[in-house]
Amino acid sequence: MNNHLQALQTKYPELQECLPDIQQSFSLMETCYRHYGKVLVAGNGGSAADSEHIVGELMKGFMLTRPVPQSFRHHFTQLFPEESEEVCNGLQGALPAISLVSHSALMTAYSNDVDSDMVFAQQVYGYGKEDDVFLGLSTSGNSRNIIRALQIAKAKGMKTVGLTGSSGGKMKALCDVTITVPYHQTPDVQERHLPIYHTLCIMLEEVFFGR
């Protein structure tokens, strides 16, 4: 077992049953990044905040330093020699990820002009491509806007990962992998989502930026 999954199990023994799905989710996301894809993330309420949190861990250094590649540093130096050290030292390696909950102008316009249930679906349609992953968070597994986004992701050939509660809800039939934490109440589910996505982000960072 991966040492980070082992650490997760030790701290949260109730999540032992989730470990195979966490490992499979990691594998889908690793493959996505190896094929130069990106991860799109969405949720509602507290899960919207979690979406932002996940992107924050993927797009910058989390547990490791992430210096930019020497090839990029060299190219930047050729273009901007006087600023190279400052700029390149200020950059960090990124695992491309977009939180769909952040786009307030688009979200409010689409909700007002078209359909609030279709906001995330429209974003997935616009941003998504075959090598990407859509990660949907819903404590019930039945959030309509997440279900619509998952349907569009499937139609575009993307991989789909769900983070939800014990039943899995309607998401379960639409996700390539569904991580169902063994709780029903929203606070209990969300409290377990955080260590799960932290573990995923740590594992991905180690693969792409570990030395």
Short mmCIF file of N, CA, C and O in Angstrom, two decimals, residues 1-17 19 22 195 199:
data_model
loop_
_atom_site.label_atom_id
_atom_site.label_comp_id
_atom_site.label_asym_id
_atom_site.label_seq_id
_atom_site.Cartn_x
_atom_site.Cartn_y
_atom_site.Cartn_z
N MET A 1 0.84 -1.19 0.00
CA MET A 1 0.00 0.00 0.00
C MET A 1 0.88 1.25 0.00
O MET A 1 1.89 1.30 0.69
N ASN A 2 0.47 2.26 -0.76
CA ASN A 2 1.16 3.53 -0.76
C ASN A 2 1.27 4.07 0.67
O ASN A 2 0.31 3.98 1.45
N ASN A 3 2.42 4.63 1.03
CA ASN A 3 2.63 5.07 2.40
C ASN A 3 1.67 6.20 2.80
O ASN A 3 1.29 6.32 3.98
N HIS A 4 1.25 7.01 1.85
CA HIS A 4 0.31 8.09 2.17
C HIS A 4 -1.10 7.53 2.41
O HIS A 4 -1.83 8.03 3.27
N LEU A 5 -1.46 6.50 1.68
CA LEU A 5 -2.73 5.83 1.96
C LEU A 5 -2.69 5.13 3.31
O LEU A 5 -3.68 5.12 4.05
N GLN A 6 -1.54 4.56 3.63
CA GLN A 6 -1.38 3.93 4.94
C GLN A 6 -1.53 4.96 6.05
O GLN A 6 -2.19 4.70 7.07
N ALA A 7 -0.93 6.12 5.87
CA ALA A 7 -1.05 7.18 6.87
C ALA A 7 -2.50 7.64 7.00
O ALA A 7 -2.98 7.91 8.12
N LEU A 8 -3.22 7.74 5.87
CA LEU A 8 -4.62 8.12 5.92
C LEU A 8 -5.43 7.10 6.70
O LEU A 8 -6.27 7.45 7.55
N GLN A 9 -5.19 5.83 6.45
CA GLN A 9 -5.90 4.76 7.16
C GLN A 9 -5.61 4.79 8.65
O GLN A 9 -6.50 4.57 9.48
N THR A 10 -4.37 5.09 9.02
CA THR A 10 -4.00 5.14 10.43
C THR A 10 -4.73 6.27 11.15
O THR A 10 -5.23 6.10 12.27
N LYS A 11 -4.80 7.43 10.51
CA LYS A 11 -5.45 8.58 11.13
C LYS A 11 -6.98 8.48 11.08
O LYS A 11 -7.67 8.97 11.98
N TYR A 12 -7.49 7.89 10.02
CA TYR A 12 -8.94 7.80 9.81
C TYR A 12 -9.30 6.35 9.48
O TYR A 12 -9.58 6.03 8.31
N PRO A 13 -9.30 5.47 10.47
CA PRO A 13 -9.54 4.04 10.18
C PRO A 13 -10.88 3.77 9.52
O PRO A 13 -11.04 2.77 8.80
N GLU A 14 -11.86 4.66 9.72
CA GLU A 14 -13.17 4.47 9.10
C GLU A 14 -13.11 4.62 7.58
O GLU A 14 -14.05 4.23 6.89
N LEU A 15 -12.01 5.16 7.06
CA LEU A 15 -11.88 5.34 5.62
C LEU A 15 -11.19 4.17 4.93
O LEU A 15 -10.92 4.23 3.72
N GLN A 16 -10.93 3.11 5.65
CA GLN A 16 -10.23 1.96 5.07
C GLN A 16 -10.96 1.44 3.83
O GLN A 16 -10.33 1.12 2.82
N GLU A 17 -12.28 1.40 3.89
CA GLU A 17 -13.05 0.87 2.75
C GLU A 17 -12.94 1.77 1.51
O GLU A 17 -13.24 1.33 0.40
N LEU A 19 -10.07 3.17 0.48
CA LEU A 19 -8.70 3.20 -0.05
C LEU A 19 -8.57 2.72 -1.48
O LEU A 19 -7.86 3.35 -2.28
N ILE A 22 -9.72 5.53 -3.68
CA ILE A 22 -8.77 6.65 -3.66
C ILE A 22 -7.58 6.33 -4.55
O ILE A 22 -7.13 7.18 -5.33
N PRO A 195 -9.29 15.11 4.28
CA PRO A 195 -8.09 14.27 4.29
C PRO A 195 -7.94 13.40 3.05
O PRO A 195 -6.81 13.06 2.66
N THR A 199 -4.70 13.76 0.60
CA THR A 199 -3.88 12.60 0.28
C THR A 199 -3.68 12.47 -1.22
O THR A 199 -2.57 12.21 -1.69
#
